[in-house]
PDB file of N, CA and C in Angstrom:
ATOM      1  N   MET A   1       0.783  -1.220   0.169  1.00 44.00           N
ATOM      2  CA  MET A   1       0.031   0.168  -0.214  1.00 44.00           C
ATOM      3  C   MET A   1       0.993   1.508  -0.048  1.00 44.00           C
ATOM      4  N   LEU A   2       0.115   2.100  -0.842  1.00 45.00           N
ATOM      5  CA  LEU A   2       1.061   3.311  -0.748  1.00 45.00           C
ATOM      6  C   LEU A   2       0.682   4.159   0.146  1.00 45.00           C
ATOM      7  N   ASN A   3       1.495   5.173   0.980  1.00 54.00           N
ATOM      8  CA  ASN A   3       1.463   6.176   2.145  1.00 54.00           C
ATOM      9  C   ASN A   3       2.207   6.946   1.668  1.00 54.00           C
ATOM     10  N   ILE A   4       1.032   8.188   1.209  1.00 55.00           N
ATOM     11  CA  ILE A   4       2.046   9.679   0.879  1.00 55.00           C
ATOM     12  C   ILE A   4       1.762  10.498   2.261  1.00 55.00           C
ATOM     13  N   THR A   5       2.574  11.271   2.604  1.00 60.00           N
ATOM     14  CA  THR A   5       2.454  11.410   3.472  1.00 60.00           C
ATOM     15  C   THR A   5       3.528  13.199   3.357  1.00 60.00           C
ATOM     16  N   ASN A   6       3.381  14.475   4.181  1.00 64.00           N
ATOM     17  CA  ASN A   6       3.934  15.618   3.972  1.00 64.00           C
ATOM     18  C   ASN A   6       4.267  15.948   2.589  1.00 64.00           C
ATOM     19  N   ALA A   7       2.445  15.933   1.768  1.00 68.00           N
ATOM     20  CA  ALA A   7       2.247  16.195   0.500  1.00 68.00           C
ATOM     21  C   ALA A   7       2.191  17.830   0.420  1.00 68.00           C
ATOM     22  N   LYS A   8       3.202  18.384  -0.321  1.00 69.00           N
ATOM     23  CA  LYS A   8       3.012  19.881  -0.698  1.00 69.00           C
ATOM     24  C   LYS A   8       3.370  20.336  -1.999  1.00 69.00           C
ATOM     25  N   LEU A   9       2.081  21.452  -2.444  1.00 64.00           N
ATOM     26  CA  LEU A   9       2.012  21.584  -3.481  1.00 64.00           C
ATOM     27  C   LEU A   9       1.968  23.709  -3.311  1.00 64.00           C
ATOM     28  N   SER A  10       3.072  23.862  -4.143  1.00 61.00           N
ATOM     29  CA  SER A  10       2.814  25.179  -4.220  1.00 61.00           C
ATOM     30  C   SER A  10       3.048  26.061  -5.383  1.00 61.00           C
ATOM     31  N   PHE A  11       2.280  27.031  -5.502  1.00 59.00           N
ATOM     32  CA  PHE A  11       1.863  27.550  -6.954  1.00 59.00           C
ATOM     33  C   PHE A  11       2.704  29.769  -6.271  1.00 59.00           C
ATOM     34  N   SER A  12       3.653  29.826  -6.493  1.00 56.00           N
ATOM     35  CA  SER A  12       3.942  30.887  -6.013  1.00 56.00           C
ATOM     36  C   SER A  12       3.675  32.276  -7.053  1.00 56.00           C
ATOM     37  N   GLY A  13       2.543  32.788  -7.162  1.00 55.00           N
ATOM     38  CA  GLY A  13       2.719  34.320  -8.033  1.00 55.00           C
ATOM     39  C   GLY A  13       3.614  34.981  -7.780  1.00 55.00           C
ATOM     40  N   ASN A  14       3.450  36.182  -6.890  1.00 52.00           N
ATOM     41  CA  ASN A  14       4.263  37.391  -6.286  1.00 52.00           C
ATOM     42  C   ASN A  14       4.865  36.709  -4.960  1.00 52.00           C
ATOM     43  N   ASN A  15       4.637  35.898  -4.029  1.00 62.00           N
ATOM     44  CA  ASN A  15       4.938  35.551  -3.054  1.00 62.00           C
ATOM     45  C   ASN A  15       6.760  35.133  -2.768  1.00 62.00           C
ATOM     46  N   ALA A  16       7.364  36.073  -3.216  1.00 63.00           N
ATOM     47  CA  ALA A  16       8.438  34.901  -2.903  1.00 63.00           C
ATOM     48  C   ALA A  16       9.328  34.630  -1.565  1.00 63.00           C
ATOM     49  N   LEU A  17       8.417  35.368  -0.430  1.00 63.00           N
ATOM     50  CA  LEU A  17       8.739  34.498   0.241  1.00 63.00           C
ATOM     51  C   LEU A  17       8.230  33.384   0.693  1.00 63.00           C
ATOM     52  N   SER A  18       7.155  32.894   0.295  1.00 80.00           N
ATOM     53  CA  SER A  18       6.582  31.384   0.327  1.00 80.00           C
ATOM     54  C   SER A  18       7.607  30.759  -0.389  1.00 80.00           C
ATOM     55  N   GLU A  19       7.856  31.150  -1.737  1.00 83.00           N
ATOM     56  CA  GLU A  19       8.525  30.310  -2.531  1.00 83.00           C
ATOM     57  C   GLU A  19       9.655  30.131  -1.651  1.00 83.00           C
ATOM     58  N   ASN A  20      10.799  31.258  -1.413  1.00 87.00           N
ATOM     59  CA  ASN A  20      11.728  31.198  -0.824  1.00 87.00           C
ATOM     60  C   ASN A  20      12.189  29.560   0.372  1.00 87.00           C
ATOM     61  N   GLU A  21      10.698  29.624   0.972  1.00 90.00           N
ATOM     62  CA  GLU A  21      10.767  28.838   2.573  1.00 90.00           C
ATOM     63  C   GLU A  21      10.168  27.190   1.241  1.00 90.00           C
ATOM     64  N   ALA A  22       9.096  27.428   0.465  1.00 90.00           N
ATOM     65  CA  ALA A  22       9.283  25.921   0.004  1.00 90.00           C
ATOM     66  C   ALA A  22      10.374  25.372  -0.569  1.00 90.00           C
ATOM     67  N   MET A  23      11.441  26.121  -1.242  1.00 92.00           N
ATOM     68  CA  MET A  23      13.193  25.946  -2.089  1.00 92.00           C
ATOM     69  C   MET A  23      13.602  25.414  -0.609  1.00 92.00           C
ATOM     70  N   ARG A  24      13.456  25.787   0.452  1.00 92.00           N
ATOM     71  CA  ARG A  24      14.669  25.676   1.478  1.00 92.00           C
ATOM     72  C   ARG A  24      13.932  24.207   2.046  1.00 92.00           C
ATOM     73  N   GLU A  25      12.676  24.129   1.777  1.00 93.00           N
ATOM     74  CA  GLU A  25      12.349  22.703   2.364  1.00 93.00           C
ATOM     75  C   GLU A  25      12.721  21.303   1.721  1.00 93.00           C
ATOM     76  N   ILE A  26      12.281  21.945   0.426  1.00 95.00           N
ATOM     77  CA  ILE A  26      13.089  20.820  -1.076  1.00 95.00           C
ATOM     78  C   ILE A  26      14.675  20.913  -0.886  1.00 95.00           C
ATOM     79  N   ALA A  27      15.548  21.828  -0.071  1.00 94.00           N
ATOM     80  CA  ALA A  27      16.458  21.659  -0.210  1.00 94.00           C
ATOM     81  C   ALA A  27      17.050  20.931   1.517  1.00 94.00           C
ATOM     82  N   TYR A  28      16.614  20.744   2.056  1.00 94.00           N
ATOM     83  CA  TYR A  28      16.834  20.443   3.403  1.00 94.00           C
ATOM     84  C   TYR A  28      16.364  18.865   3.057  1.00 94.00           C
ATOM     85  N   SER A  29      15.249  18.560   2.336  1.00 95.00           N
ATOM     86  CA  SER A  29      14.773  17.179   2.459  1.00 95.00           C
ATOM     87  C   SER A  29      15.999  16.503   1.607  1.00 95.00           C
ATOM     88  N   MET A  30      16.566  17.155   0.217  1.00 95.00           N
ATOM     89  CA  MET A  30      17.236  16.510  -0.489  1.00 95.00           C
ATOM     90  C   MET A  30      18.814  16.409  -0.013  1.00 95.00           C
ATOM     91  N   ASP A  31      19.131  17.135   0.400  1.00 93.00           N
ATOM     92  CA  ASP A  31      20.558  17.280   1.086  1.00 93.00           C
ATOM     93  C   ASP A  31      20.291  16.284   2.731  1.00 93.00           C
ATOM     94  N   LEU A  32      19.697  15.759   3.190  1.00 94.00           N
ATOM     95  CA  LEU A  32      19.147  14.761   3.829  1.00 94.00           C
ATOM     96  C   LEU A  32      18.883  13.436   4.036  1.00 94.00           C
ATOM     97  N   LEU A  33      18.728  13.344   2.028  1.00 95.00           N
ATOM     98  CA  LEU A  33      18.123  12.227   1.977  1.00 95.00           C
ATOM     99  C   LEU A  33      17.243  11.815   2.270  1.00 95.00           C
ATOM    100  N   ILE A  34      15.924  12.902   2.389  1.00 95.00           N
ATOM    101  CA  ILE A  34      14.632  12.077   2.992  1.00 95.00           C
ATOM    102  C   ILE A  34      13.672  11.594   1.686  1.00 95.00           C
ATOM    103  N   PRO A  35      13.691  10.234   1.952  1.00 96.00           N
ATOM    104  CA  PRO A  35      12.603  10.015   0.575  1.00 96.00           C
ATOM    105  C   PRO A  35      11.777  10.580  -0.013  1.00 96.00           C
ATOM    106  N   GLY A  36      11.560  10.812  -1.225  1.00 96.00           N
ATOM    107  CA  GLY A  36      10.327  11.925  -1.824  1.00 96.00           C
ATOM    108  C   GLY A  36      10.520  11.732  -2.636  1.00 96.00           C
ATOM    109  N   LEU A  37       9.244  12.796  -3.267  1.00 96.00           N
ATOM    110  CA  LEU A  37       9.253  13.381  -4.608  1.00 96.00           C
ATOM    111  C   LEU A  37       9.456  14.766  -5.312  1.00 96.00           C
ATOM    112  N   TYR A  38      10.645  15.814  -5.655  1.00 96.00           N
ATOM    113  CA  TYR A  38      10.523  16.686  -5.899  1.00 96.00           C
ATOM    114  C   TYR A  38      10.439  17.289  -7.294  1.00 96.00           C
ATOM    115  N   LEU A  39       9.606  18.331  -7.261  1.00 96.00           N
ATOM    116  CA  LEU A  39       9.943  19.493  -8.470  1.00 96.00           C
ATOM    117  C   LEU A  39       9.739  20.608  -8.464  1.00 96.00           C
ATOM    118  N   TRP A  40      10.725  21.682  -8.891  1.00 94.00           N
ATOM    119  CA  TRP A  40      10.709  22.803  -8.897  1.00 94.00           C
ATOM    120  C   TRP A  40      10.924  23.068 -10.195  1.00 94.00           C
ATOM    121  N   LEU A  41       9.977  24.062 -10.350  1.00 93.00           N
ATOM    122  CA  LEU A  41       9.622  25.208 -11.866  1.00 93.00           C
ATOM    123  C   LEU A  41       9.157  26.687 -11.485  1.00 93.00           C
ATOM    124  N   PRO A  42       9.681  27.296 -12.693  1.00 90.00           N
ATOM    125  CA  PRO A  42       9.202  28.653 -11.642  1.00 90.00           C
ATOM    126  C   PRO A  42       8.185  28.580 -11.595  1.00 90.00           C
ATOM    127  N   GLY A  43       7.564  29.183 -10.794  1.00 86.00           N
ATOM    128  CA  GLY A  43       5.938  29.248 -10.265  1.00 86.00           C
ATOM    129  C   GLY A  43       5.224  27.893  -9.489  1.00 86.00           C
ATOM    130  N   ILE A  44       5.887  26.685  -9.571  1.00 90.00           N
ATOM    131  CA  ILE A  44       5.559  25.795  -9.247  1.00 90.00           C
ATOM    132  C   ILE A  44       6.652  24.938  -8.195  1.00 90.00           C
ATOM    133  N   LEU A  45       6.258  24.850  -7.167  1.00 92.00           N
ATOM    134  CA  LEU A  45       6.740  23.984  -6.609  1.00 92.00           C
ATOM    135  C   LEU A  45       6.289  22.422  -5.632  1.00 92.00           C
ATOM    136  N   MET A  46       6.808  21.298  -5.882  1.00 93.00           N
ATOM    137  CA  MET A  46       5.640  20.132  -5.595  1.00 93.00           C
ATOM    138  C   MET A  46       6.887  19.323  -4.933  1.00 93.00           C
ATOM    139  N   ARG A  47       6.368  19.117  -3.486  1.00 93.00           N
ATOM    140  CA  ARG A  47       7.452  18.244  -2.486  1.00 93.00           C
ATOM    141  C   ARG A  47       6.887  16.838  -1.924  1.00 93.00           C
ATOM    142  N   ILE A  48       6.784  15.792  -2.643  1.00 94.00           N
ATOM    143  CA  ILE A  48       5.662  14.718  -1.834  1.00 94.00           C
ATOM    144  C   ILE A  48       6.583  14.065  -0.943  1.00 94.00           C
ATOM    145  N   GLY A  49       6.508  14.116   0.118  1.00 93.00           N
ATOM    146  CA  GLY A  49       7.587  13.410   1.026  1.00 93.00           C
ATOM    147  C   GLY A  49       8.124  14.397   1.648  1.00 93.00           C
ATOM    148  N   GLY A  50       9.603  13.923   1.855  1.00 93.00           N
ATOM    149  CA  GLY A  50      10.531  15.218   2.246  1.00 93.00           C
ATOM    150  C   GLY A  50      10.091  15.437   3.824  1.00 93.00           C
ATOM    151  N   ASP A  51      10.928  17.019   4.547  1.00 92.00           N
ATOM    152  CA  ASP A  51       9.990  17.377   5.657  1.00 92.00           C
ATOM    153  C   ASP A  51      10.492  18.636   5.967  1.00 92.00           C
ATOM    154  N   VAL A  52       9.699  19.306   6.873  1.00 92.00           N
ATOM    155  CA  VAL A  52      10.137  20.729   6.701  1.00 92.00           C
ATOM    156  C   VAL A  52      11.313  21.245   7.739  1.00 92.00           C
ATOM    157  N   PRO A  53      12.492  22.063   7.610  1.00 92.00           N
ATOM    158  CA  PRO A  53      13.457  21.994   8.338  1.00 92.00           C
ATOM    159  C   PRO A  53      13.683  22.235   9.774  1.00 92.00           C
ATOM    160  N   ASP A  54      14.216  21.414  10.512  1.00 88.00           N
ATOM    161  CA  ASP A  54      14.379  21.682  11.786  1.00 88.00           C
ATOM    162  C   ASP A  54      15.011  22.864  12.238  1.00 88.00           C
ATOM    163  N   ASP A  55      14.358  23.948  12.229  1.00 86.00           N
ATOM    164  CA  ASP A  55      15.380  25.328  12.969  1.00 86.00           C
ATOM    165  C   ASP A  55      16.623  25.513  14.240  1.00 86.00           C
ATOM    166  N   GLN A  56      16.301  24.507  14.611  1.00 89.00           N
ATOM    167  CA  GLN A  56      16.606  24.286  16.392  1.00 89.00           C
ATOM    168  C   GLN A  56      18.265  23.584  16.316  1.00 89.00           C
ATOM    169  N   PRO A  57      19.180  24.047  16.312  1.00 89.00           N
ATOM    170  CA  PRO A  57      19.452  25.519  16.936  1.00 89.00           C
ATOM    171  C   PRO A  57      20.080  26.202  16.261  1.00 89.00           C
ATOM    172  N   TYR A  58      19.822  26.275  14.801  1.00 89.00           N
ATOM    173  CA  TYR A  58      19.783  27.349  13.934  1.00 89.00           C
ATOM    174  C   TYR A  58      19.332  27.184  12.735  1.00 89.00           C
ATOM    175  N   LYS A  59      19.184  28.011  12.299  1.00 90.00           N
ATOM    176  CA  LYS A  59      18.054  28.455  10.374  1.00 90.00           C
ATOM    177  C   LYS A  59      19.095  26.859   9.153  1.00 90.00           C
ATOM    178  N   TYR A  60      17.872  26.213   8.616  1.00 90.00           N
ATOM    179  CA  TYR A  60      19.159  25.680   7.835  1.00 90.00           C
ATOM    180  C   TYR A  60      19.434  26.594   6.754  1.00 90.00           C
ATOM    181  N   PRO A  61      20.690  26.567   6.523  1.00 88.00           N
ATOM    182  CA  PRO A  61      20.746  27.486   5.674  1.00 88.00           C
ATOM    183  C   PRO A  61      21.243  27.103   3.822  1.00 88.00           C
ATOM    184  N   GLY A  62      20.619  25.852   3.809  1.00 88.00           N
ATOM    185  CA  GLY A  62      21.007  25.124   2.393  1.00 88.00           C
ATOM    186  C   GLY A  62      20.211  26.276   1.255  1.00 88.00           C
ATOM    187  N   LYS A  63      20.795  25.732   0.110  1.00 89.00           N
ATOM    188  CA  LYS A  63      19.777  26.704  -0.817  1.00 89.00           C
ATOM    189  C   LYS A  63      19.686  25.364  -2.242  1.00 89.00           C
ATOM    190  N   ILE A  64      19.028  26.075  -3.052  1.00 91.00           N
ATOM    191  CA  ILE A  64      19.449  24.966  -4.306  1.00 91.00           C
ATOM    192  C   ILE A  64      19.055  26.475  -5.283  1.00 91.00           C
ATOM    193  N   HIS A  65      20.477  26.193  -5.946  1.00 90.00           N
ATOM    194  CA  HIS A  65      20.938  27.416  -7.460  1.00 90.00           C
ATOM    195  C   HIS A  65      21.145  26.567  -8.930  1.00 90.00           C
ATOM    196  N   SER A  66      19.550  25.985  -8.494  1.00 91.00           N
ATOM    197  CA  SER A  66      18.745  25.845  -9.784  1.00 91.00           C
ATOM    198  C   SER A  66      17.118  26.508  -9.924  1.00 91.00           C
ATOM    199  N   ARG A  67      16.800  26.739 -11.457  1.00 91.00           N
ATOM    200  CA  ARG A  67      15.134  27.764 -11.088  1.00 91.00           C
ATOM    201  C   ARG A  67      14.572  26.073 -11.678  1.00 91.00           C
ATOM    202  N   ILE A  68      14.728  25.372 -12.403  1.00 95.00           N
ATOM    203  CA  ILE A  68      14.460  24.432 -12.938  1.00 95.00           C
ATOM    204  C   ILE A  68      14.955  22.908 -12.240  1.00 95.00           C
ATOM    205  N   GLY A  69      14.166  21.680 -11.897  1.00 96.00           N
ATOM    206  CA  GLY A  69      14.464  20.799 -11.463  1.00 96.00           C
ATOM    207  C   GLY A  69      13.663  19.495 -10.800  1.00 96.00           C
ATOM    208  N   ILE A  70      14.413  18.052 -10.903  1.00 97.00           N
ATOM    209  CA  ILE A  70      13.029  16.670 -10.398  1.00 97.00           C
ATOM    210  C   ILE A  70      14.046  16.430  -9.972  1.00 97.00           C
ATOM    211  N   ALA A  71      13.642  15.484  -8.228  1.00 97.00           N
ATOM    212  CA  ALA A  71      14.448  14.458  -7.815  1.00 97.00           C
ATOM    213  C   ALA A  71      13.585  13.586  -7.233  1.00 97.00           C
ATOM    214  N   LEU A  72      13.950  12.132  -7.025  1.00 97.00           N
ATOM    215  CA  LEU A  72      13.759  11.401  -6.342  1.00 97.00           C
ATOM    216  C   LEU A  72      14.330  11.202  -5.703  1.00 97.00           C
ATOM    217  N   VAL A  73      13.728  10.592  -4.534  1.00 96.00           N
ATOM    218  CA  VAL A  73      14.900   9.962  -3.164  1.00 96.00           C
ATOM    219  C   VAL A  73      14.141   8.795  -2.571  1.00 96.00           C
ATOM    220  N   LEU A  74      14.709   7.599  -2.977  1.00 96.00           N
ATOM    221  CA  LEU A  74      14.456   6.681  -2.283  1.00 96.00           C
ATOM    222  C   LEU A  74      15.080   6.415  -1.020  1.00 96.00           C
ATOM    223  N   PRO A  75      13.759   5.218  -0.275  1.00 94.00           N
ATOM    224  CA  PRO A  75      14.527   4.654   1.173  1.00 94.00           C
ATOM    225  C   PRO A  75      16.284   4.091   0.619  1.00 94.00           C
ATOM    226  N   GLY A  76      17.119   3.813   1.448  1.00 93.00           N
ATOM    227  CA  GLY A  76      18.318   3.552   1.514  1.00 93.00           C
ATOM    228  C   GLY A  76      19.385   4.673   1.005  1.00 93.00           C
ATOM    229  N   TYR A  77      18.962   5.805   0.921  1.00 91.00           N
ATOM    230  CA  TYR A  77      19.296   6.843   0.267  1.00 91.00           C
ATOM    231  C   TYR A  77      20.293   6.373  -0.756  1.00 91.00           C
ATOM    232  N   LYS A  78      19.434   6.158  -2.313  1.00 94.00           N
ATOM    233  CA  LYS A  78      19.327   6.467  -3.253  1.00 94.00           C
ATOM    234  C   LYS A  78      18.667   7.596  -3.839  1.00 94.00           C
ATOM    235  N   ILE A  79      19.009   8.336  -4.653  1.00 95.00           N
ATOM    236  CA  ILE A  79      18.774   9.464  -4.941  1.00 95.00           C
ATOM    237  C   ILE A  79      19.221   9.801  -6.660  1.00 95.00           C
ATOM    238  N   PHE A  80      18.136  10.013  -7.206  1.00 96.00           N
ATOM    239  CA  PHE A  80      17.632  10.240  -8.737  1.00 96.00           C
ATOM    240  C   PHE A  80      17.496  11.648  -8.970  1.00 96.00           C
ATOM    241  N   THR A  81      18.463  12.755  -9.647  1.00 96.00           N
ATOM    242  CA  THR A  81      17.733  13.767  -9.578  1.00 96.00           C
ATOM    243  C   THR A  81      18.610  14.671 -10.908  1.00 96.00           C
ATOM    244  N   SER A  82      18.165  15.652 -11.237  1.00 95.00           N
ATOM    245  CA  SER A  82      18.618  16.092 -12.267  1.00 95.00           C
ATOM    246  C   SER A  82      19.594  17.623 -11.684  1.00 95.00           C
ATOM    247  N   TYR A  83      19.423  17.627 -10.446  1.00 93.00           N
ATOM    248  CA  TYR A  83      20.356  18.782 -10.354  1.00 93.00           C
ATOM    249  C   TYR A  83      21.821  18.056  -9.754  1.00 93.00           C
ATOM    250  N   GLN A  84      22.386  18.913 -10.349  1.00 90.00           N
ATOM    251  CA  GLN A  84      23.956  18.341 -10.014  1.00 90.00           C
ATOM    252  C   GLN A  84      24.822  19.632  -8.916  1.00 90.00           C
ATOM    253  N   GLY A  85      24.311  20.315  -8.435  1.00 87.00           N
ATOM    254  CA  GLY A  85      24.733  21.399  -8.008  1.00 87.00           C
ATOM    255  C   GLY A  85      25.466  21.129  -6.295  1.00 87.00           C
ATOM    256  N   THR A  86      25.185  22.088  -5.344  1.00 87.00           N
ATOM    257  CA  THR A  86      25.543  22.249  -3.658  1.00 87.00           C
ATOM    258  C   THR A  86      24.560  22.583  -3.381  1.00 87.00           C
ATOM    259  N   TYR A  87      24.263  22.451  -2.230  1.00 85.00           N
ATOM    260  CA  TYR A  87      23.588  23.228  -1.376  1.00 85.00           C
ATOM    261  C   TYR A  87      24.189  24.269  -0.373  1.00 85.00           C
ATOM    262  N   ASP A  88      25.301  24.691  -0.374  1.00 82.00           N
ATOM    263  CA  ASP A  88      25.666  25.633  -0.024  1.00 82.00           C
ATOM    264  C   ASP A  88      24.985  26.983  -0.100  1.00 82.00           C
ATOM    265  N   SER A  89      24.988  27.714   0.715  1.00 76.00           N
ATOM    266  CA  SER A  89      24.152  29.290   0.511  1.00 76.00           C
ATOM    267  C   SER A  89      24.900  30.236   0.198  1.00 76.00           C
ATOM    268  N   PHE A  90      26.573  29.733   1.197  1.00 66.00           N
ATOM    269  CA  PHE A  90      27.481  31.180   0.757  1.00 66.00           C
ATOM    270  C   PHE A  90      27.810  30.723  -0.616  1.00 66.00           C
ATOM    271  N   GLY A  91      27.944  30.378  -1.252  1.00 56.00           N
ATOM    272  CA  GLY A  91      28.497  29.888  -2.862  1.00 56.00           C
ATOM    273  C   GLY A  91      28.619  31.510  -3.530  1.00 56.00           C
ATOM    274  N   GLU A  92      27.571  32.751  -3.274  1.00 54.00           N
ATOM    275  CA  GLU A  92      27.901  34.105  -4.026  1.00 54.00           C
ATOM    276  C   GLU A  92      28.661  34.657  -2.815  1.00 54.00           C
ATOM    277  N   ASP A  93      28.417  34.465  -1.889  1.00 52.00           N
ATOM    278  CA  ASP A  93      29.310  35.142  -0.812  1.00 52.00           C
ATOM    279  C   ASP A  93      30.411  35.271  -0.628  1.00 52.00           C
ATOM    280  N   LEU A  94      30.674  33.961  -0.950  1.00 51.00           N
ATOM    281  CA  LEU A  94      32.205  33.281  -0.856  1.00 51.00           C
ATOM    282  C   LEU A  94      33.079  33.794  -2.367  1.00 51.00           C
ATOM    283  N   ARG A  95      32.192  33.925  -3.311  1.00 50.00           N
ATOM    284  CA  ARG A  95      32.693  34.621  -4.492  1.00 50.00           C
ATOM    285  C   ARG A  95      33.184  36.110  -4.133  1.00 50.00           C
ATOM    286  N   LYS A  96      32.249  36.611  -3.453  1.00 52.00           N
ATOM    287  CA  LYS A  96      31.940  38.264  -3.190  1.00 52.00           C
ATOM    288  C   LYS A  96      33.631  38.448  -2.704  1.00 52.00           C
ATOM    289  N   GLY A  97      33.976  37.530  -1.681  1.00 50.00           N
ATOM    290  CA  GLY A  97      34.826  37.582  -0.817  1.00 50.00           C
ATOM    291  C   GLY A  97      36.049  37.386  -1.202  1.00 50.00           C
ATOM    292  N   PHE A  98      36.580  37.023  -1.958  1.00 48.00           N
ATOM    293  CA  PHE A  98      37.673  36.241  -2.823  1.00 48.00           C
ATOM    294  C   PHE A  98      37.874  37.499  -3.789  1.00 48.00           C
ATOM    295  N   HIS A  99      36.632  37.928  -3.931  1.00 48.00           N
ATOM    296  CA  HIS A  99      37.089  39.186  -4.497  1.00 48.00           C
ATOM    297  C   HIS A  99      37.380  40.763  -4.282  1.00 48.00           C
ATOM    298  N   TYR A 100      36.929  40.592  -2.834  1.00 46.00           N
ATOM    299  CA  TYR A 100      37.336  41.677  -2.118  1.00 46.00           C
ATOM    300  C   TYR A 100      38.982  41.257  -1.391  1.00 46.00           C
ATOM    301  N   LEU A 101      39.395  40.336  -1.065  1.00 46.00           N
ATOM    302  CA  LEU A 101      40.729  39.685  -0.541  1.00 46.00           C
ATOM    303  C   LEU A 101      41.580  39.988  -2.305  1.00 46.00           C
ATOM    304  N   SER A 102      41.106  39.623  -3.018  1.00 48.00           N
ATOM    305  CA  SER A 102      42.193  39.711  -4.182  1.00 48.00           C
ATOM    306  C   SER A 102      42.463  41.991  -4.403  1.00 48.00           C
ATOM    307  N   ASP A 103      41.391  42.520  -4.138  1.00 49.00           N
ATOM    308  CA  ASP A 103      41.565  43.718  -4.522  1.00 49.00           C
ATOM    309  C   ASP A 103      42.155  44.738  -3.121  1.00 49.00           C
ATOM    310  N   LEU A 104      41.890  44.053  -2.169  1.00 47.00           N
ATOM    311  CA  LEU A 104      42.803  44.323  -0.936  1.00 47.00           C
ATOM    312  C   LEU A 104      44.345  44.011  -1.164  1.00 47.00           C
ATOM    313  N   THR A 105      44.845  42.549  -1.815  1.00 51.00           N
ATOM    314  CA  THR A 105      46.191  42.147  -1.954  1.00 51.00           C
ATOM    315  C   THR A 105      46.762  43.007  -2.965  1.00 51.00           C
ATOM    316  N   SER A 106      46.176  43.583  -4.158  1.00 52.00           N
ATOM    317  CA  SER A 106      46.400  44.321  -5.407  1.00 52.00           C
ATOM    318  C   SER A 106      46.873  45.427  -5.195  1.00 52.00           C
ATOM    319  N   ARG A 107      46.521  45.677  -3.672  1.00 51.00           N
ATOM    320  CA  ARG A 107      47.029  47.270  -3.191  1.00 51.00           C
ATOM    321  C   ARG A 107      48.233  47.389  -2.955  1.00 51.00           C
ATOM    322  N   PHE A 108      48.746  45.871  -2.409  1.00 48.00           N
ATOM    323  CA  PHE A 108      50.175  45.464  -1.667  1.00 48.00           C
ATOM    324  C   PHE A 108      51.424  45.884  -2.631  1.00 48.00           C
TER     325      PHE A 108
END
């Protein structure tokens, strides 16, 4: 018997806050390999299975750096996904930091 829990389908019009939260839930679930089916397209976010991030003792910082993708996570830590990126949220900030450091060192 198929038992579907934690099914969530989001349509985001102009509500960027709810879209970011739904993408954070997908990133969290995929990062922790929580079984489920995940689909993200511009304006449509679907999560069947997975879980909501546990923000204690800190807020989960992960991020998906792709506008379109699909993933299937099966029990036993098997994942099939179109997403090949990282879940690090600081990637852009890290690149900015390197530019800042190179600017500083070029002055000496």
